[in-house]
């Protein structure tokens, strides 16, 4: 069983930066592929970034490439560094995990979810 707790959300002006963190309890990150999804009001969950459990390879949604960076540290914490934020990045961001080796960029492939962190970008 994996428990995920996000932190670091907040309000920022367009062009600013935020870092989201996700503390995980349970097995180490090497056992799980981790990801960030977001959900804007009235919208479905959208894949943002992922990091594979064995290789550490990363993937990003086209909308955030070059602005967001996903990485994990030895303290079993996952991070999402968000730079150049835009108003359209406003959403609740969720840390997720799956024991699938090759999950799709689909929320249905991720079994474990955090409670979510609100990110609001003002114009």
mmCIF file of C-alpha atoms in Angstrom:
data_model
loop_
_atom_site.group_PDB
_atom_site.id
_atom_site.type_symbol
_atom_site.label_atom_id
_atom_site.label_comp_id
_atom_site.label_asym_id
_atom_site.label_seq_id
_atom_site.Cartn_x
_atom_site.Cartn_y
_atom_site.Cartn_z
ATOM 1 C CA UNK A 1 0.000 0.000 0.000
ATOM 2 C CA UNK A 2 1.239 3.487 -0.901
ATOM 3 C CA UNK A 3 0.186 6.706 0.760
ATOM 4 C CA UNK A 4 0.861 9.975 -1.061
ATOM 5 C CA UNK A 5 0.734 13.464 0.462
ATOM 6 C CA UNK A 6 1.208 16.566 -1.701
ATOM 7 C CA UNK A 7 2.464 19.963 -0.568
ATOM 8 C CA UNK A 8 3.609 23.212 -2.132
ATOM 9 C CA UNK A 9 0.561 24.484 -3.969
ATOM 10 C CA UNK A 10 -0.555 28.097 -3.822
ATOM 11 C CA UNK A 11 -1.217 31.324 -5.677
ATOM 12 C CA UNK A 12 1.351 32.776 -8.070
ATOM 13 C CA UNK A 13 1.396 35.409 -10.800
ATOM 14 C CA UNK A 14 1.808 34.433 -14.431
ATOM 15 C CA UNK A 15 5.456 33.813 -15.229
ATOM 16 C CA UNK A 16 6.227 32.728 -11.686
ATOM 17 C CA UNK A 17 7.348 29.399 -10.276
ATOM 18 C CA UNK A 18 6.133 26.826 -7.795
ATOM 19 C CA UNK A 19 7.427 23.454 -6.666
ATOM 20 C CA UNK A 20 5.036 20.695 -5.722
ATOM 21 C CA UNK A 21 6.278 17.876 -3.529
ATOM 22 C CA UNK A 22 4.821 14.458 -2.828
ATOM 23 C CA UNK A 23 5.889 12.473 0.205
ATOM 24 C CA UNK A 24 5.358 8.756 -0.200
ATOM 25 C CA UNK A 25 5.048 6.149 2.527
ATOM 26 C CA UNK A 26 5.344 2.469 1.738
ATOM 27 C CA UNK A 27 7.670 0.865 -0.803
ATOM 28 C CA UNK A 28 10.385 2.946 -2.391
ATOM 29 C CA UNK A 29 9.976 4.843 -5.660
ATOM 30 C CA UNK A 30 11.962 2.168 -7.471
ATOM 31 C CA UNK A 31 8.897 -0.069 -7.157
ATOM 32 C CA UNK A 32 6.433 2.385 -8.697
ATOM 33 C CA UNK A 33 6.031 4.567 -11.723
ATOM 34 C CA UNK A 34 5.029 7.992 -10.449
ATOM 35 C CA UNK A 35 3.069 10.728 -12.125
ATOM 36 C CA UNK A 36 1.402 14.109 -11.776
ATOM 37 C CA UNK A 37 -2.099 14.733 -13.080
ATOM 38 C CA UNK A 38 -4.157 17.879 -12.846
ATOM 39 C CA UNK A 39 -7.821 18.719 -12.965
ATOM 40 C CA UNK A 40 -9.174 22.142 -13.800
ATOM 41 C CA UNK A 41 -12.776 23.059 -12.865
ATOM 42 C CA UNK A 42 -15.259 21.250 -15.078
ATOM 43 C CA UNK A 43 -12.510 19.291 -16.824
ATOM 44 C CA UNK A 44 -11.284 15.706 -16.701
ATOM 45 C CA UNK A 45 -7.971 14.652 -15.197
ATOM 46 C CA UNK A 46 -5.073 15.559 -17.466
ATOM 47 C CA UNK A 47 -1.638 13.892 -17.497
ATOM 48 C CA UNK A 48 1.137 16.361 -16.693
ATOM 49 C CA UNK A 49 4.359 14.378 -16.173
ATOM 50 C CA UNK A 50 5.584 10.909 -15.276
ATOM 51 C CA UNK A 51 8.766 9.179 -14.152
ATOM 52 C CA UNK A 52 9.250 5.462 -14.738
ATOM 53 C CA UNK A 53 9.970 3.126 -11.857
ATOM 54 C CA UNK A 54 13.083 1.354 -13.103
ATOM 55 C CA UNK A 55 14.774 3.575 -15.654
ATOM 56 C CA UNK A 56 13.799 6.904 -14.161
ATOM 57 C CA UNK A 57 12.847 8.036 -17.650
ATOM 58 C CA UNK A 58 10.507 11.020 -17.766
ATOM 59 C CA UNK A 59 7.643 12.106 -19.982
ATOM 60 C CA UNK A 60 5.631 15.319 -20.201
ATOM 61 C CA UNK A 61 2.446 16.640 -21.676
ATOM 62 C CA UNK A 62 3.141 18.894 -24.646
ATOM 63 C CA UNK A 63 1.522 21.802 -22.793
ATOM 64 C CA UNK A 64 4.192 21.763 -20.062
ATOM 65 C CA UNK A 65 7.334 20.625 -21.902
ATOM 66 C CA UNK A 66 10.242 22.957 -21.282
ATOM 67 C CA UNK A 67 8.493 24.569 -18.310
ATOM 68 C CA UNK A 68 7.896 21.721 -15.836
ATOM 69 C CA UNK A 69 10.388 19.184 -14.479
ATOM 70 C CA UNK A 70 9.534 15.990 -12.609
ATOM 71 C CA UNK A 71 12.155 14.424 -10.365
ATOM 72 C CA UNK A 72 12.481 12.288 -7.258
ATOM 73 C CA UNK A 73 14.972 12.322 -4.419
ATOM 74 C CA UNK A 74 16.444 9.733 -2.069
ATOM 75 C CA UNK A 75 14.039 10.707 0.703
ATOM 76 C CA UNK A 76 11.188 9.043 -1.202
ATOM 77 C CA UNK A 77 9.828 12.415 -2.264
ATOM 78 C CA UNK A 78 8.555 13.249 -5.740
ATOM 79 C CA UNK A 79 8.731 16.826 -7.003
ATOM 80 C CA UNK A 80 7.258 18.857 -9.828
ATOM 81 C CA UNK A 81 9.150 22.074 -10.515
ATOM 82 C CA UNK A 82 6.882 24.439 -12.412
ATOM 83 C CA UNK A 83 8.408 27.483 -14.108
ATOM 84 C CA UNK A 84 6.875 29.998 -16.468
ATOM 85 C CA UNK A 85 3.423 29.351 -15.065
ATOM 86 C CA UNK A 86 0.407 30.418 -17.099
ATOM 87 C CA UNK A 87 -3.209 31.034 -16.039
ATOM 88 C CA UNK A 88 -4.193 27.882 -17.942
ATOM 89 C CA UNK A 89 -2.023 25.863 -15.517
ATOM 90 C CA UNK A 90 -4.552 26.619 -12.780
ATOM 91 C CA UNK A 91 -5.847 23.292 -11.448
ATOM 92 C CA UNK A 92 -5.734 20.818 -8.604
ATOM 93 C CA UNK A 93 -2.556 18.782 -9.014
ATOM 94 C CA UNK A 94 -2.460 15.146 -7.939
ATOM 95 C CA UNK A 95 0.520 12.948 -7.195
ATOM 96 C CA UNK A 96 -0.073 9.392 -8.417
ATOM 97 C CA UNK A 97 1.613 6.009 -8.424
ATOM 98 C CA UNK A 98 1.237 2.685 -10.193
ATOM 99 C CA UNK A 99 3.064 -0.627 -10.193
ATOM 100 C CA UNK A 100 2.501 -0.961 -13.955
ATOM 101 C CA UNK A 101 5.786 -0.982 -15.814
ATOM 102 C CA UNK A 102 4.468 0.947 -18.836
ATOM 103 C CA UNK A 103 1.347 2.881 -17.849
ATOM 104 C CA UNK A 104 -0.505 4.964 -20.387
ATOM 105 C CA UNK A 105 -0.899 8.671 -19.769
ATOM 106 C CA UNK A 106 -4.345 7.791 -18.478
ATOM 107 C CA UNK A 107 -5.576 8.302 -14.899
ATOM 108 C CA UNK A 108 -7.180 4.848 -14.980
ATOM 109 C CA UNK A 109 -3.708 3.281 -15.070
ATOM 110 C CA UNK A 110 -2.690 4.821 -11.733
ATOM 111 C CA UNK A 111 -3.965 3.074 -8.601
ATOM 112 C CA UNK A 112 -2.705 5.423 -5.898
ATOM 113 C CA UNK A 113 -3.608 9.103 -5.585
ATOM 114 C CA UNK A 114 -2.807 11.894 -3.171
ATOM 115 C CA UNK A 115 -5.398 14.334 -1.880
ATOM 116 C CA UNK A 116 -4.453 17.051 -4.366
ATOM 117 C CA UNK A 117 -2.828 20.482 -4.153
ATOM 118 C CA UNK A 118 -4.413 23.647 -5.551
ATOM 119 C CA UNK A 119 -2.310 25.723 -7.934
ATOM 120 C CA UNK A 120 -3.739 29.073 -9.004
ATOM 121 C CA UNK A 121 -1.994 31.296 -11.538
ATOM 122 C CA UNK A 122 -3.234 34.861 -11.838
ATOM 123 C CA UNK A 123 -2.889 36.878 -15.028
#
